[in-house]
Coordinates of C-alpha atoms in Angstrom, one line a residue:
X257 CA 109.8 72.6 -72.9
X258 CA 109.3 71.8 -69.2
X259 CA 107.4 69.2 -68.6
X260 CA 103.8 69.2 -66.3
X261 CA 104.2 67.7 -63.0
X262 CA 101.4 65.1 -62.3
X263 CA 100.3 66.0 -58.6
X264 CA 99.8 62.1 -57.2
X265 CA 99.6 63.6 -53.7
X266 CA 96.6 65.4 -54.8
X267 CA 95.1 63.3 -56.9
X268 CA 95.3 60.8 -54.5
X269 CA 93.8 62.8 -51.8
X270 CA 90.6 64.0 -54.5
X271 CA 90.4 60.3 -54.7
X272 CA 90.4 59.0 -51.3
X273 CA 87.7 62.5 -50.6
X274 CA 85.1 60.6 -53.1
X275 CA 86.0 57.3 -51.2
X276 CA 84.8 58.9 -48.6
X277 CA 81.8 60.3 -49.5
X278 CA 80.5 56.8 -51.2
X279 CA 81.5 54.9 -47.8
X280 CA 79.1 57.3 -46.0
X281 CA 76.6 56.8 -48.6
X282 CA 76.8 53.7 -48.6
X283 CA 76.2 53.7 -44.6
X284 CA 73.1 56.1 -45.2
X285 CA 71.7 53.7 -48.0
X286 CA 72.2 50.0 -47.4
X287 CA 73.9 50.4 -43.5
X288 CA 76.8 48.5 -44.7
X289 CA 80.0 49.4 -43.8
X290 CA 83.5 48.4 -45.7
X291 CA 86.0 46.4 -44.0
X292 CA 89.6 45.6 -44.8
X293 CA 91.8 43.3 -43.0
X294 CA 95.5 43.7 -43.3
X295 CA 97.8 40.9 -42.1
X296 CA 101.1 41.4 -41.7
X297 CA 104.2 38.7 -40.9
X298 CA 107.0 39.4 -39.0
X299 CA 108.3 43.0 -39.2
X300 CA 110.2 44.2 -42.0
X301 CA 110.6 48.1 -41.6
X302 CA 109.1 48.7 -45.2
X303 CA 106.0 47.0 -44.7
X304 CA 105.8 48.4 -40.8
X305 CA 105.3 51.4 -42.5
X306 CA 103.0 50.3 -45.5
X307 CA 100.8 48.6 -43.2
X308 CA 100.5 51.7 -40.7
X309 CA 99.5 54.5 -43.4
X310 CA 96.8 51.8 -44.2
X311 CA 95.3 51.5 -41.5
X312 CA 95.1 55.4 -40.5
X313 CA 93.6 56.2 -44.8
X314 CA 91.0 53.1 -44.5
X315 CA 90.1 54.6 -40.9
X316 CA 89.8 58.0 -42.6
X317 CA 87.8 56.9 -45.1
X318 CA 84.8 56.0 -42.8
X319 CA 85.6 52.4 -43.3
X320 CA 86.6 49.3 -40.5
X321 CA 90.2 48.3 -40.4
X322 CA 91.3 45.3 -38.9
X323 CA 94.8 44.7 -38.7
X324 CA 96.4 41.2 -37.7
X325 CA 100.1 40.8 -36.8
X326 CA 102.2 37.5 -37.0
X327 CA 105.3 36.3 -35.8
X328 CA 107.7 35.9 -38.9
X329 CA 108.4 32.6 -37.5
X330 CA 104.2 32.0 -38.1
X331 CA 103.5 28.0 -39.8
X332 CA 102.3 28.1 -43.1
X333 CA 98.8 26.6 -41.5
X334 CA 98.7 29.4 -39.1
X335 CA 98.6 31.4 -41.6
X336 CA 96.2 29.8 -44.0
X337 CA 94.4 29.9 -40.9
X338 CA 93.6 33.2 -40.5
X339 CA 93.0 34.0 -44.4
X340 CA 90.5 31.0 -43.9
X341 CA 88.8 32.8 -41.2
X342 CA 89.2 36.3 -43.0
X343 CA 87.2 34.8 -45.9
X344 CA 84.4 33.6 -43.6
X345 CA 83.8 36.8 -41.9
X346 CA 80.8 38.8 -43.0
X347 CA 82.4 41.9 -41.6
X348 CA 85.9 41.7 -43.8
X349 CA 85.3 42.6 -47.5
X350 CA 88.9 43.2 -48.4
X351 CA 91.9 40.8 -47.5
X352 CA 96.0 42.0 -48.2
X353 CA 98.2 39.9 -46.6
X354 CA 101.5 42.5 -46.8
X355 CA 104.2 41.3 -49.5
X356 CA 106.7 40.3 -49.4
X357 CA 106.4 37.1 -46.8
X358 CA 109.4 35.6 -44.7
X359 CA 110.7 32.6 -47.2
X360 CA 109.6 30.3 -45.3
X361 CA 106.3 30.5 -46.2
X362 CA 104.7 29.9 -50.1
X363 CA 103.5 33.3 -51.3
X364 CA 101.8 31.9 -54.2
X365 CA 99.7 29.5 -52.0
X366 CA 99.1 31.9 -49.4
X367 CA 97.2 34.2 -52.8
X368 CA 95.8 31.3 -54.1
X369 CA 93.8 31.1 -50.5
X370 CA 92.2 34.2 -50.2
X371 CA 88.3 34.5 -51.6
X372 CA 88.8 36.4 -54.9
X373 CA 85.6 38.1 -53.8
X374 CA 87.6 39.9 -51.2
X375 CA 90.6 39.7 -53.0
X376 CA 91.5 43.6 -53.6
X377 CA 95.2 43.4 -53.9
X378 CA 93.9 41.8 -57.5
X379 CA 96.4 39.2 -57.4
X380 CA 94.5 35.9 -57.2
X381 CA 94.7 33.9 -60.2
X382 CA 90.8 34.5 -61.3
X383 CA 91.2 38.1 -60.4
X384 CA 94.4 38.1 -62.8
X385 CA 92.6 35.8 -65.5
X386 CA 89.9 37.6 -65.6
X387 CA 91.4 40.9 -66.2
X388 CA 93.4 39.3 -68.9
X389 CA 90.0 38.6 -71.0
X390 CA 88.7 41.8 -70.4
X391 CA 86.2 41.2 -67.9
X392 CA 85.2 43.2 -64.6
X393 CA 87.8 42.1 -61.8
X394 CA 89.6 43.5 -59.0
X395 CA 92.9 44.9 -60.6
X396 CA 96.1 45.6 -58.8
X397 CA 96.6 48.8 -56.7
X398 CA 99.5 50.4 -58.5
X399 CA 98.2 49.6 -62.0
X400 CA 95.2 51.1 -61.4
X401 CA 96.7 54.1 -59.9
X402 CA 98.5 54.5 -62.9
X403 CA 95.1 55.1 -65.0
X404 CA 93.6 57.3 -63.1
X405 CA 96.8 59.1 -63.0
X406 CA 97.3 59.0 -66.9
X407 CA 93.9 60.4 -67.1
X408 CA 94.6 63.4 -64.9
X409 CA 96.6 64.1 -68.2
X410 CA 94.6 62.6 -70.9
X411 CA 90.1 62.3 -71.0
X412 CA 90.9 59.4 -73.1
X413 CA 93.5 56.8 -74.0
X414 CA 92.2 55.3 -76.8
X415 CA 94.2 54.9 -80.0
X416 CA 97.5 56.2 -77.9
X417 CA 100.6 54.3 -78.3
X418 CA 102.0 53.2 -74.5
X419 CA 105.3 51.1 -73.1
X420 CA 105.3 49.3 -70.2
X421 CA 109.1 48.6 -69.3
X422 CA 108.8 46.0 -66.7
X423 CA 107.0 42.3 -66.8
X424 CA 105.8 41.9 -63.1
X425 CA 102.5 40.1 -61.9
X426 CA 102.1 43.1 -59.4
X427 CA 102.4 45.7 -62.3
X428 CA 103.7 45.2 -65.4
X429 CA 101.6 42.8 -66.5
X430 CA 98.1 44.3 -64.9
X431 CA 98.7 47.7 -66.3
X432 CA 99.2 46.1 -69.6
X433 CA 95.8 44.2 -69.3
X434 CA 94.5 47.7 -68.2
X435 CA 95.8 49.6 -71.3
X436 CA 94.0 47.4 -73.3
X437 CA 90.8 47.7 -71.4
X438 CA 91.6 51.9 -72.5
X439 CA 92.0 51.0 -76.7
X440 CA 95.4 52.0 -76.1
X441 CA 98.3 50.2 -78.4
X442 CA 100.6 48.7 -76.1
X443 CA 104.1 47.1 -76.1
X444 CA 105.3 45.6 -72.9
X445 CA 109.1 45.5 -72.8
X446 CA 112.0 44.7 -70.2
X447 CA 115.3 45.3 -69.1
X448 CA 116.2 42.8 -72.1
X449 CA 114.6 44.0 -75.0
X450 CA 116.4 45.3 -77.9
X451 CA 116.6 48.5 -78.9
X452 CA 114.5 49.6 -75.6
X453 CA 115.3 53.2 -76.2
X454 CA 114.1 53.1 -80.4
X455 CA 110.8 51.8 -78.7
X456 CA 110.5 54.2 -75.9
X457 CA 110.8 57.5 -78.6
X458 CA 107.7 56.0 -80.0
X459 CA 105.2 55.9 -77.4
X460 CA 102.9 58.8 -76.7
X461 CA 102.6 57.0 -72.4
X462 CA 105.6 55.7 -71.3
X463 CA 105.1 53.5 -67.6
X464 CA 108.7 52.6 -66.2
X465 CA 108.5 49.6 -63.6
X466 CA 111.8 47.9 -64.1
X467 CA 113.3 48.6 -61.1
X468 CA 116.8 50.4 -62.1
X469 CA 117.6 53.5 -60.9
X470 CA 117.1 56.1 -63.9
X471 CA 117.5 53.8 -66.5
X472 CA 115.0 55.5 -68.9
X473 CA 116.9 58.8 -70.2
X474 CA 115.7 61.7 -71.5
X475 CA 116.7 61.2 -74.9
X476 CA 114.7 57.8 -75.0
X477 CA 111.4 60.0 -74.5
X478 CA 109.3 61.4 -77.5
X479 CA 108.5 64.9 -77.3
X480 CA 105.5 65.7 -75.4
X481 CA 105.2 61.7 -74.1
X482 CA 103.3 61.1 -70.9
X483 CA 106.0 59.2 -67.9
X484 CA 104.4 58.0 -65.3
X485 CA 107.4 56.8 -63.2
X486 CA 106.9 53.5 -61.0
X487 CA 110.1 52.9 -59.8
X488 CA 111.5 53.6 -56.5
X489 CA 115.1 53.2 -55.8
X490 CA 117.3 54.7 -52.7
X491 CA 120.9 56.1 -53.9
X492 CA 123.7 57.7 -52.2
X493 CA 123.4 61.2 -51.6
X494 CA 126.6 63.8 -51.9
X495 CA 125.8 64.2 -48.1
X496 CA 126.5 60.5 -47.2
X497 CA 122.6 60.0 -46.8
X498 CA 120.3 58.6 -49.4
X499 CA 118.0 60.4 -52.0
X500 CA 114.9 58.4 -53.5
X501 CA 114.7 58.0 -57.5
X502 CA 112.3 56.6 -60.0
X503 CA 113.2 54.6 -63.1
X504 CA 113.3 57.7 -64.9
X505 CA 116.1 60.1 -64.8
X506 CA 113.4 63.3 -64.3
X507 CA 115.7 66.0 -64.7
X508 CA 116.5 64.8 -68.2
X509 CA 112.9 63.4 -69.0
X510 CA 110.7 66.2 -67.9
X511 CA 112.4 68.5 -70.7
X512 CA 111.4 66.9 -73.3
X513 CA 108.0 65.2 -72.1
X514 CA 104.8 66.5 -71.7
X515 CA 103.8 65.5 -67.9
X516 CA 105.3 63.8 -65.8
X517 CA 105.0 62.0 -62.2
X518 CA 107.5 62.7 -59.8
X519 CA 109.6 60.3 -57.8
X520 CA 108.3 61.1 -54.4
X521 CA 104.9 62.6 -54.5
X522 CA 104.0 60.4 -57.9
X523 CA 103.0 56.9 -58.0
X524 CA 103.4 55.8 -54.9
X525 CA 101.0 58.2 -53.5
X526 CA 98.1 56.8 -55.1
X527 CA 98.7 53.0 -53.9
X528 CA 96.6 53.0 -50.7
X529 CA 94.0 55.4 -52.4
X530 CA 93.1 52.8 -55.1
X531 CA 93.5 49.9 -51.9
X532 CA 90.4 52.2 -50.4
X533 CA 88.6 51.9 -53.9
X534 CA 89.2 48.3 -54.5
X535 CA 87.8 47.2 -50.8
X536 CA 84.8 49.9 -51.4
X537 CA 84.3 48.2 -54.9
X538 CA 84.5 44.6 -53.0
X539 CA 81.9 45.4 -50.5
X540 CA 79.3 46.9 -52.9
X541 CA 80.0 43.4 -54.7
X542 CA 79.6 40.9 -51.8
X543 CA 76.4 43.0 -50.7
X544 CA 75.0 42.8 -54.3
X545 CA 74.6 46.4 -54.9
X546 CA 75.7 48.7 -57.7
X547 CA 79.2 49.5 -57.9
X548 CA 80.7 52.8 -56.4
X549 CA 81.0 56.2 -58.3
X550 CA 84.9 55.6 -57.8

């Protein structure tokens, strides 16, 4: 069989469309509008990048953007500074200070600083502790992405058997918490686990996010299995460039699955989209009105 290639691209752009529509609603209703604040230290290409397509989707989406750009030589109180100020600001409902930060500066501090109210890269400890007892919280970008991708393929997760390879804050251990939230059966595993592959051929959702090129192999994939590919790794190229890959070797996987996200055009597509949803989710919250049909 070949495998169904989940669209993330599209997806992603059907989701930031109903963004849309509930930030103008929300204009018409309550005349509140969203705002996200992005702060970004020093200037890592990567993030340059990530910070930029941010700022053009949240304009897009009818919402405020506000983007604040530090030196990568920026104190740690300079810093704590601004996310101080971000907090207080009635007109900012969503903070995401751009990971990862210079070394010189305490990431985990730097988290633990931001209001948890505003909080939409889901990564302060209440955000995270909450999610972990099943209650409503703002949840990771990627994770969430996941889901809704996942259900572009299946109405329902419940009673499904997923893996999560990969034990991160940022994903691994959200999108586990998240499964849960679906009924599905999960096992979270790593690059150490034993026997990875035996455990992989059982799952009906496989999520890779271990960060090793095409580590998960075809034969490791149960017939008709649901990959959704995380990873994103550059390798050489025949032509002396470079060629992006997931975690996932595709051409193997996607004959023997049953859909399958691509690696570009998967994943990664839906990050910002579910950024827009968690700061449109935020606001509603802060404002005390009903949450968002997204």
């Amino acid at each position: 069989m070949t495998a169904r290639i989940i669209d993330g691209k599209a997806i992603a752009a059907e989701l930031r469309a109903r963004v849309a529509g509930e930030a103008s609603r929300l204009r018409r209703a309550s005349g509140l509008t969203a705002g996200l604040a992005v702060v970004l230290v020093g200037n890592d290409p990567a993030s340059e990048i990530y910070v930029r397509n941010k700022h053009r989707e949240t304009q897009a989406a009818g919402m405020v953007s506000f983007e604040h750009r530090l030196p990568a030589d920026v104190s740690q109180a300079e810093l704590l500074a601004l996310v101080a100020k971000l907090n207080r600001d009635p007109a900012v409902h969503g903070i995401l200070v751009q990971l990862p930060l210079p070394k010189s500066l305490r990431t985990e501090t730097v988290i633990n600083a931001i209001d948890p109210a505003k909080d939409v890269d889901g990564l302060h400890p209440q955000n995270a502790g909450r999610l972990a007892g099943g209650f409503a919280a703002l949840s990771p970008c990627t994770p969430l992405g996941c889901i809704i991708l996942t259900k572009s393929v299946h109405a329902s997760l419940e009673g499904l058997n997923a893996i999560v390879i990969g034990r991160s804050n940022l994903v691994g251990r959200p999108l586990l918490q998240l499964l849960l939230n679906e009924n599905a059966t999960v096992t979270i595993a790593h690059s150490r686990s034993r026997e990875l592959p035996k455990l992989c051929a059982r799952a009906d959702l496989v999520y890779a996010a271990v960060g090793k090129a095409e580590m998960v192999r075809g034969d490791w994939i149960k017939q008709g299995a649901t990959v959704i590919d995380i990873g994103i790794n550059r390798l050489a190229a025949a032509d002396g460039k470079t060629r992006l890959v997931g975690d996932v070797a595709f051409a193997e996987a996607s004959q023997v699955a049953g859909a399958i996200t691509p690696v570009p055009g998967g994943v990664g597509q839906m990050t910002v989209a579910c950024l827009l949803v968690n700061t449109l989710r935020a606001a509603c919250a802060i404002a005390g009105l009903s949450k968002p049909a997204v």
